Amino acid sequence: ALHLDNFKGDFLNILIFFAPSDSRFLNSCAGERALQERQRQHMARGLPKQKPIAGVKEVIVVASGKGGVGKSTTAVNLALGLMANDQSKSVGILDADVYGPSVPKLMNLKGNPELTDKNLMRPLVNFGIPCMSMGFLVEEVAPIVWRGLMVMSAIEKLIRQVDWGNLDYLVIDMPPGTGDVQLSITQNIPIAGAVIVSTPQDIALLDARRGAEMFRKVNVQVLGLVQNMSVFQCPKCSHQTHIFGSDGAKELAQTLGVEMLGDIPLHLNIRETSDKGQPVVVSSPDSPEAEAYRRVAAAVVRRLAEHPR
């Protein structure tokens, strides 16, 4: 659990670290350099040292600035795609969306984790993927009415008090936004890279950009963007309609100077298989939708190899 003094220190660091540094606030280059040096000193002094998760080689976070863009579905199918592309790799999923955990439903898992002799929680497993979620620890419809410190304490337990075994990749399904959970995770564990999920419309892209900039602020490399619900194809006439606009995420990726990892279509098959707890990558492996997720997974692995942490 985090102590109040640490929380106050983190809050001060955040204020200093994210302080505006444009010409409205700094009158000279010397002033800007002085501010940057203060930022560096405060960050070095106040932030917790990152500690790897036991047994986990690389951590990939899947994030979005806004809810409802298909982030959790993307995270689950990304994890399954990583394993489908290379069955020698072991992959796990951590559902860090404390307020709205979706992984239990998506992975068709219920029940409470068992404890090991070392009092660590054993992840629940389906499709060969060990999973941990707050959804396993509370009633299915119970609301999580917690303040920030309690949430961060819960995240710490989900990370540190779980027997993950040996994993090549741990995919973390982050909550939407840029708040306590994101900062707590990025400050406490080494992250190999972040995948940003967005739909193509402008209102979602604004928040996706905020999410990408947040990861840059905390020195987490952005592996790239996934454009979800990119196009709808009528099942009867095959006419394609860009319901949420076209190429918005591609344009944002160019603006940010990051890679476009792939497009995921708006397809009934993805929604139906997700609702049944049978993700499309495993339930319809030969479908174009599953292939789209596997391409994203391959792009993520390539980006990790190009820019190892």
mmCIF file of C-alpha atoms in Angstrom, residues 4-284:
data_model
loop_
_atom_site.group_PDB
_atom_site.id
_atom_site.type_symbol
_atom_site.label_atom_id
_atom_site.label_comp_id
_atom_site.label_asym_id
_atom_site.label_seq_id
_atom_site.Cartn_x
_atom_site.Cartn_y
_atom_site.Cartn_z
ATOM 1 C CA LEU A 4 0.047 9.349 2.324
ATOM 2 C CA ASP A 5 3.458 11.033 2.355
ATOM 3 C CA ASN A 6 4.436 9.200 -0.826
ATOM 4 C CA PHE A 7 1.149 10.195 -2.417
ATOM 5 C CA LYS A 8 1.754 13.862 -1.557
ATOM 6 C CA GLY A 9 5.262 13.604 -2.953
ATOM 7 C CA ASP A 10 3.987 12.035 -6.174
ATOM 8 C CA PHE A 11 1.365 14.744 -6.513
ATOM 9 C CA LEU A 12 3.984 17.470 -6.160
ATOM 10 C CA ASN A 13 6.179 15.743 -8.709
ATOM 11 C CA ILE A 14 3.289 15.493 -11.136
ATOM 12 C CA LEU A 15 2.521 19.198 -10.813
ATOM 13 C CA ILE A 16 6.149 20.079 -11.439
ATOM 14 C CA PHE A 17 6.682 17.526 -14.188
ATOM 15 C CA PHE A 18 3.648 18.555 -16.184
ATOM 16 C CA ALA A 19 4.127 22.280 -15.639
ATOM 17 C CA PRO A 20 3.743 24.243 -18.884
ATOM 18 C CA SER A 21 7.043 25.356 -20.364
ATOM 19 C CA ASP A 22 6.054 27.501 -23.340
ATOM 20 C CA SER A 23 6.896 31.149 -23.816
ATOM 21 C CA ARG A 24 3.955 32.327 -21.745
ATOM 22 C CA PHE A 25 5.635 30.937 -18.636
ATOM 23 C CA LEU A 26 9.357 31.094 -19.419
ATOM 24 C CA ASN A 27 11.061 34.290 -20.447
ATOM 25 C CA SER A 28 14.431 32.911 -21.416
ATOM 26 C CA CYS A 29 16.263 29.770 -22.444
ATOM 27 C CA ALA A 30 18.098 29.901 -19.129
ATOM 28 C CA GLY A 31 14.798 29.812 -17.289
ATOM 29 C CA GLU A 32 13.667 26.819 -19.339
ATOM 30 C CA ARG A 33 16.895 24.954 -18.612
ATOM 31 C CA ALA A 34 16.528 25.711 -14.903
ATOM 32 C CA LEU A 35 12.959 24.378 -14.901
ATOM 33 C CA GLN A 36 14.025 21.215 -16.706
ATOM 34 C CA GLU A 37 16.780 20.662 -14.165
ATOM 35 C CA ARG A 38 14.318 21.085 -11.292
ATOM 36 C CA GLN A 39 11.971 18.651 -12.984
ATOM 37 C CA ARG A 40 14.776 16.128 -13.314
ATOM 38 C CA GLN A 41 15.833 16.505 -9.686
ATOM 39 C CA HIS A 42 12.296 16.194 -8.349
ATOM 40 C CA MET A 43 11.561 13.178 -10.516
ATOM 41 C CA ALA A 44 14.781 11.463 -9.477
ATOM 42 C CA ARG A 45 14.146 12.151 -5.800
ATOM 43 C CA GLY A 46 10.424 11.560 -5.502
ATOM 44 C CA LEU A 47 9.402 8.753 -7.860
ATOM 45 C CA PRO A 48 9.545 5.135 -6.710
ATOM 46 C CA LYS A 49 12.182 2.948 -8.294
ATOM 47 C CA GLN A 50 10.760 0.640 -10.916
ATOM 48 C CA LYS A 51 10.798 -3.015 -9.964
ATOM 49 C CA PRO A 52 10.146 -5.738 -12.556
ATOM 50 C CA ILE A 53 7.288 -8.172 -12.033
ATOM 51 C CA ALA A 54 8.725 -11.517 -10.996
ATOM 52 C CA GLY A 55 8.852 -13.937 -13.917
ATOM 53 C CA VAL A 56 7.658 -11.423 -16.537
ATOM 54 C CA LYS A 57 10.041 -10.530 -19.366
ATOM 55 C CA GLU A 58 8.122 -7.704 -21.087
ATOM 56 C CA VAL A 59 5.075 -5.662 -20.124
ATOM 57 C CA ILE A 60 2.835 -4.193 -22.834
ATOM 58 C CA VAL A 61 0.152 -1.728 -21.790
ATOM 59 C CA VAL A 62 -2.952 -1.241 -23.930
ATOM 60 C CA ALA A 63 -4.514 2.149 -23.336
ATOM 61 C CA SER A 64 -6.993 4.667 -24.646
ATOM 62 C CA GLY A 65 -7.815 8.209 -23.713
ATOM 63 C CA LYS A 66 -11.538 7.481 -23.896
ATOM 64 C CA GLY A 67 -13.749 4.578 -22.901
ATOM 65 C CA GLY A 68 -15.905 2.715 -25.395
ATOM 66 C CA VAL A 69 -13.330 2.456 -28.187
ATOM 67 C CA GLY A 70 -12.781 -1.301 -27.857
ATOM 68 C CA LYS A 71 -9.599 -1.185 -25.780
ATOM 69 C CA SER A 72 -10.310 -4.290 -23.680
ATOM 70 C CA THR A 73 -11.388 -6.337 -26.698
ATOM 71 C CA THR A 74 -8.191 -5.257 -28.432
ATOM 72 C CA ALA A 75 -6.056 -6.124 -25.383
ATOM 73 C CA VAL A 76 -7.524 -9.635 -25.103
ATOM 74 C CA ASN A 77 -7.205 -10.399 -28.811
ATOM 75 C CA LEU A 78 -3.696 -8.891 -28.858
ATOM 76 C CA ALA A 79 -2.636 -11.286 -26.098
ATOM 77 C CA LEU A 80 -4.197 -14.231 -27.925
ATOM 78 C CA GLY A 81 -2.652 -13.031 -31.175
ATOM 79 C CA LEU A 82 0.815 -12.914 -29.614
ATOM 80 C CA MET A 83 0.467 -16.546 -28.610
ATOM 81 C CA ALA A 84 -1.161 -17.594 -31.898
ATOM 82 C CA ASN A 85 1.734 -16.093 -33.883
ATOM 83 C CA ASP A 86 4.337 -17.893 -31.769
ATOM 84 C CA GLN A 87 3.088 -20.750 -29.629
ATOM 85 C CA SER A 88 6.435 -20.979 -27.847
ATOM 86 C CA LYS A 89 5.631 -17.667 -26.153
ATOM 87 C CA SER A 90 3.734 -17.455 -22.867
ATOM 88 C CA VAL A 91 1.358 -14.530 -22.454
ATOM 89 C CA GLY A 92 -0.717 -13.229 -19.545
ATOM 90 C CA ILE A 93 -3.358 -10.526 -19.126
ATOM 91 C CA LEU A 94 -3.726 -8.111 -16.223
ATOM 92 C CA ASP A 95 -7.016 -6.238 -16.115
ATOM 93 C CA ALA A 96 -6.052 -2.918 -14.495
ATOM 94 C CA ASP A 97 -9.439 -1.314 -15.129
ATOM 95 C CA VAL A 98 -10.480 -1.501 -11.489
ATOM 96 C CA TYR A 99 -13.771 0.376 -11.901
ATOM 97 C CA GLY A 100 -14.954 -1.515 -14.984
ATOM 98 C CA PRO A 101 -13.181 -4.863 -15.356
ATOM 99 C CA SER A 102 -13.997 -6.531 -18.683
ATOM 100 C CA VAL A 103 -11.462 -9.360 -18.918
ATOM 101 C CA PRO A 104 -13.543 -11.893 -16.905
ATOM 102 C CA LYS A 105 -16.402 -11.569 -19.417
ATOM 103 C CA LEU A 106 -14.170 -11.457 -22.493
ATOM 104 C CA MET A 107 -12.151 -14.496 -21.366
ATOM 105 C CA ASN A 108 -15.178 -16.423 -20.016
ATOM 106 C CA LEU A 109 -13.725 -16.693 -16.530
ATOM 107 C CA LYS A 110 -15.447 -16.692 -13.149
ATOM 108 C CA GLY A 111 -14.432 -17.493 -9.597
ATOM 109 C CA ASN A 112 -11.921 -16.439 -6.991
ATOM 110 C CA PRO A 113 -8.175 -16.967 -7.344
ATOM 111 C CA GLU A 114 -6.593 -19.659 -5.207
ATOM 112 C CA LEU A 115 -3.602 -18.847 -3.011
ATOM 113 C CA THR A 116 -0.162 -20.421 -3.221
ATOM 114 C CA ASP A 117 1.937 -21.482 -0.236
ATOM 115 C CA LYS A 118 3.566 -18.036 -0.449
ATOM 116 C CA ASN A 119 0.150 -16.366 -0.155
ATOM 117 C CA LEU A 120 0.190 -15.245 -3.790
ATOM 118 C CA MET A 121 -2.922 -15.314 -5.965
ATOM 119 C CA ARG A 122 -2.977 -17.808 -8.814
ATOM 120 C CA PRO A 123 -4.337 -16.290 -12.037
ATOM 121 C CA LEU A 124 -7.391 -17.865 -13.624
ATOM 122 C CA VAL A 125 -6.588 -19.443 -16.978
ATOM 123 C CA ASN A 126 -8.480 -19.857 -20.245
ATOM 124 C CA PHE A 127 -7.255 -20.395 -23.814
ATOM 125 C CA GLY A 128 -3.785 -20.877 -22.309
ATOM 126 C CA ILE A 129 -3.710 -17.287 -20.995
ATOM 127 C CA PRO A 130 -3.387 -16.625 -17.235
ATOM 128 C CA CYS A 131 -5.573 -13.667 -16.248
ATOM 129 C CA MET A 132 -5.939 -11.495 -13.177
ATOM 130 C CA SER A 133 -8.683 -8.934 -12.640
ATOM 131 C CA MET A 134 -10.473 -7.078 -9.894
ATOM 132 C CA GLY A 135 -13.543 -8.752 -11.374
ATOM 133 C CA PHE A 136 -12.399 -12.031 -9.792
ATOM 134 C CA LEU A 137 -12.344 -10.466 -6.332
ATOM 135 C CA VAL A 138 -15.744 -8.759 -6.195
ATOM 136 C CA GLU A 139 -19.303 -9.673 -7.133
ATOM 137 C CA GLU A 140 -20.008 -9.400 -10.855
ATOM 138 C CA VAL A 141 -22.373 -6.412 -10.541
ATOM 139 C CA ALA A 142 -20.818 -4.842 -7.433
ATOM 140 C CA PRO A 143 -19.687 -1.246 -7.987
ATOM 141 C CA ILE A 144 -16.126 -0.314 -6.992
ATOM 142 C CA VAL A 145 -16.612 2.892 -4.997
ATOM 143 C CA TRP A 146 -13.031 3.675 -4.015
ATOM 144 C CA ARG A 147 -10.838 6.737 -3.745
ATOM 145 C CA GLY A 148 -7.495 7.008 -5.503
ATOM 146 C CA LEU A 149 -5.293 5.625 -2.720
ATOM 147 C CA MET A 150 -7.410 2.483 -2.403
ATOM 148 C CA VAL A 151 -7.315 1.971 -6.161
ATOM 149 C CA MET A 152 -3.543 2.293 -6.265
ATOM 150 C CA SER A 153 -3.219 -0.137 -3.364
ATOM 151 C CA ALA A 154 -5.403 -2.625 -5.256
ATOM 152 C CA ILE A 155 -3.285 -2.218 -8.400
ATOM 153 C CA GLU A 156 -0.143 -2.854 -6.364
ATOM 154 C CA LYS A 157 -1.646 -6.112 -5.090
ATOM 155 C CA LEU A 158 -2.744 -7.194 -8.571
ATOM 156 C CA ILE A 159 0.802 -6.648 -9.807
ATOM 157 C CA ARG A 160 2.931 -7.843 -6.887
ATOM 158 C CA GLN A 161 0.800 -10.443 -5.132
ATOM 159 C CA VAL A 162 0.101 -12.667 -8.133
ATOM 160 C CA ASP A 163 2.034 -15.787 -9.104
ATOM 161 C CA TRP A 164 2.422 -15.089 -12.814
ATOM 162 C CA GLY A 165 4.893 -17.926 -13.359
ATOM 163 C CA ASN A 166 7.185 -17.269 -16.316
ATOM 164 C CA LEU A 167 5.737 -15.004 -19.008
ATOM 165 C CA ASP A 168 7.274 -13.636 -22.177
ATOM 166 C CA TYR A 169 4.594 -10.932 -22.340
ATOM 167 C CA LEU A 170 2.177 -9.497 -19.813
ATOM 168 C CA VAL A 171 -0.524 -7.446 -21.527
ATOM 169 C CA ILE A 172 -2.064 -4.876 -19.183
ATOM 170 C CA ASP A 173 -5.535 -3.616 -20.047
ATOM 171 C CA MET A 174 -5.365 -0.077 -18.678
ATOM 172 C CA PRO A 175 -8.409 1.955 -17.648
ATOM 173 C CA PRO A 176 -9.350 4.812 -19.973
ATOM 174 C CA GLY A 177 -7.898 8.230 -19.295
ATOM 175 C CA THR A 178 -4.640 9.490 -17.790
ATOM 176 C CA GLY A 179 -5.126 9.246 -14.039
ATOM 177 C CA ASP A 180 -3.880 7.538 -10.882
ATOM 178 C CA VAL A 181 -3.735 3.993 -12.224
ATOM 179 C CA GLN A 182 -1.742 4.923 -15.317
ATOM 180 C CA LEU A 183 0.788 6.893 -13.283
ATOM 181 C CA SER A 184 1.049 4.230 -10.591
ATOM 182 C CA ILE A 185 1.748 1.457 -13.090
ATOM 183 C CA THR A 186 4.211 3.389 -15.239
ATOM 184 C CA GLN A 187 6.110 4.613 -12.189
ATOM 185 C CA ASN A 188 6.375 1.242 -10.468
ATOM 186 C CA ILE A 189 7.157 -1.310 -13.176
ATOM 187 C CA PRO A 190 9.288 -1.188 -16.333
ATOM 188 C CA ILE A 191 7.033 -0.988 -19.400
ATOM 189 C CA ALA A 192 8.313 -2.316 -22.721
ATOM 190 C CA GLY A 193 5.819 -0.216 -24.669
ATOM 191 C CA ALA A 194 2.323 1.198 -24.938
ATOM 192 C CA VAL A 195 -0.336 0.462 -27.554
ATOM 193 C CA ILE A 196 -2.908 3.245 -27.993
ATOM 194 C CA VAL A 197 -6.385 2.220 -29.202
ATOM 195 C CA SER A 198 -8.749 4.717 -30.795
ATOM 196 C CA THR A 199 -11.660 4.886 -33.167
ATOM 197 C CA PRO A 200 -11.225 7.216 -36.147
ATOM 198 C CA GLN A 201 -13.539 10.058 -35.077
ATOM 199 C CA ASP A 202 -12.122 13.370 -33.877
ATOM 200 C CA ILE A 203 -13.552 13.274 -30.345
ATOM 201 C CA ALA A 204 -11.828 9.940 -29.600
ATOM 202 C CA LEU A 205 -8.582 11.016 -31.273
ATOM 203 C CA LEU A 206 -8.281 14.047 -29.008
ATOM 204 C CA ASP A 207 -8.192 11.792 -25.965
ATOM 205 C CA ALA A 208 -5.971 9.233 -27.687
ATOM 206 C CA ARG A 209 -3.429 11.979 -28.252
ATOM 207 C CA ARG A 210 -3.549 12.912 -24.569
ATOM 208 C CA GLY A 211 -2.915 9.273 -23.699
ATOM 209 C CA ALA A 212 0.090 9.068 -26.022
ATOM 210 C CA GLU A 213 1.541 12.306 -24.668
ATOM 211 C CA MET A 214 1.105 11.046 -21.098
ATOM 212 C CA PHE A 215 3.218 7.968 -21.832
ATOM 213 C CA ARG A 216 5.896 10.134 -23.387
ATOM 214 C CA LYS A 217 5.946 12.326 -20.283
ATOM 215 C CA VAL A 218 6.678 9.299 -18.112
ATOM 216 C CA ASN A 219 9.266 7.906 -20.569
ATOM 217 C CA VAL A 220 7.251 4.941 -21.853
ATOM 218 C CA GLN A 221 7.717 4.342 -25.554
ATOM 219 C CA VAL A 222 4.545 4.371 -27.621
ATOM 220 C CA LEU A 223 4.717 1.328 -29.876
ATOM 221 C CA GLY A 224 1.944 2.686 -32.078
ATOM 222 C CA LEU A 225 -1.766 3.208 -32.612
ATOM 223 C CA VAL A 226 -4.521 0.722 -33.394
ATOM 224 C CA GLN A 227 -7.457 2.124 -35.348
ATOM 225 C CA ASN A 228 -10.476 0.196 -34.088
ATOM 226 C CA MET A 229 -13.915 0.059 -35.737
ATOM 227 C CA SER A 230 -12.275 1.463 -38.836
ATOM 228 C CA VAL A 231 -14.879 0.377 -41.386
ATOM 229 C CA PHE A 232 -18.234 -1.412 -41.484
ATOM 230 C CA GLN A 233 -18.941 -3.802 -44.339
ATOM 231 C CA CYS A 234 -22.580 -4.667 -44.953
ATOM 232 C CA PRO A 235 -22.972 -8.461 -44.662
ATOM 233 C CA LYS A 236 -25.578 -8.468 -47.459
ATOM 234 C CA CYS A 237 -24.239 -6.149 -50.140
ATOM 235 C CA SER A 238 -20.593 -5.815 -48.975
ATOM 236 C CA HIS A 239 -20.793 -2.027 -49.175
ATOM 237 C CA GLN A 240 -18.223 -0.413 -46.894
ATOM 238 C CA THR A 241 -19.165 2.514 -44.662
ATOM 239 C CA HIS A 242 -16.746 4.492 -42.496
ATOM 240 C CA ILE A 243 -19.196 5.119 -39.670
ATOM 241 C CA PHE A 244 -16.645 6.827 -37.421
ATOM 242 C CA GLY A 245 -14.685 8.487 -40.197
ATOM 243 C CA SER A 246 -11.686 7.211 -42.090
ATOM 244 C CA ASP A 247 -7.953 7.295 -41.390
ATOM 245 C CA GLY A 248 -8.213 9.519 -38.320
ATOM 246 C CA ALA A 249 -5.863 7.343 -36.268
ATOM 247 C CA LYS A 250 -3.453 7.076 -39.201
ATOM 248 C CA GLU A 251 -3.264 10.844 -39.403
ATOM 249 C CA LEU A 252 -2.735 11.082 -35.647
ATOM 250 C CA ALA A 253 0.045 8.490 -35.824
ATOM 251 C CA GLN A 254 1.788 10.611 -38.461
ATOM 252 C CA THR A 255 1.359 13.722 -36.325
ATOM 253 C CA LEU A 256 2.832 11.991 -33.274
ATOM 254 C CA GLY A 257 5.588 10.330 -35.273
ATOM 255 C CA VAL A 258 4.570 6.814 -34.220
ATOM 256 C CA GLU A 259 3.622 3.726 -36.169
ATOM 257 C CA MET A 260 0.160 2.681 -37.249
ATOM 258 C CA LEU A 261 -0.018 -0.893 -35.943
ATOM 259 C CA GLY A 262 -3.176 -1.891 -37.775
ATOM 260 C CA ASP A 263 -6.873 -1.479 -38.518
ATOM 261 C CA ILE A 264 -9.600 -3.503 -36.853
ATOM 262 C CA PRO A 265 -12.983 -3.490 -38.647
ATOM 263 C CA LEU A 266 -16.363 -2.841 -37.055
ATOM 264 C CA HIS A 267 -17.731 -6.362 -37.442
ATOM 265 C CA LEU A 268 -20.589 -8.308 -35.894
ATOM 266 C CA ASN A 269 -18.337 -11.335 -35.455
ATOM 267 C CA ILE A 270 -16.047 -9.465 -33.051
ATOM 268 C CA ARG A 271 -18.966 -8.257 -30.931
ATOM 269 C CA GLU A 272 -20.712 -11.630 -30.790
ATOM 270 C CA THR A 273 -17.616 -13.650 -29.940
ATOM 271 C CA SER A 274 -16.584 -11.115 -27.288
ATOM 272 C CA ASP A 275 -20.001 -11.209 -25.616
ATOM 273 C CA LYS A 276 -19.838 -15.011 -25.522
ATOM 274 C CA GLY A 277 -16.398 -15.014 -23.928
ATOM 275 C CA GLN A 278 -14.928 -16.639 -27.033
ATOM 276 C CA PRO A 279 -12.560 -14.017 -28.513
ATOM 277 C CA VAL A 280 -12.448 -13.976 -32.274
ATOM 278 C CA VAL A 281 -8.758 -14.922 -32.487
ATOM 279 C CA VAL A 282 -9.504 -18.332 -30.934
ATOM 280 C CA SER A 283 -13.132 -18.887 -31.958
ATOM 281 C CA SER A 284 -12.783 -17.793 -35.617
#
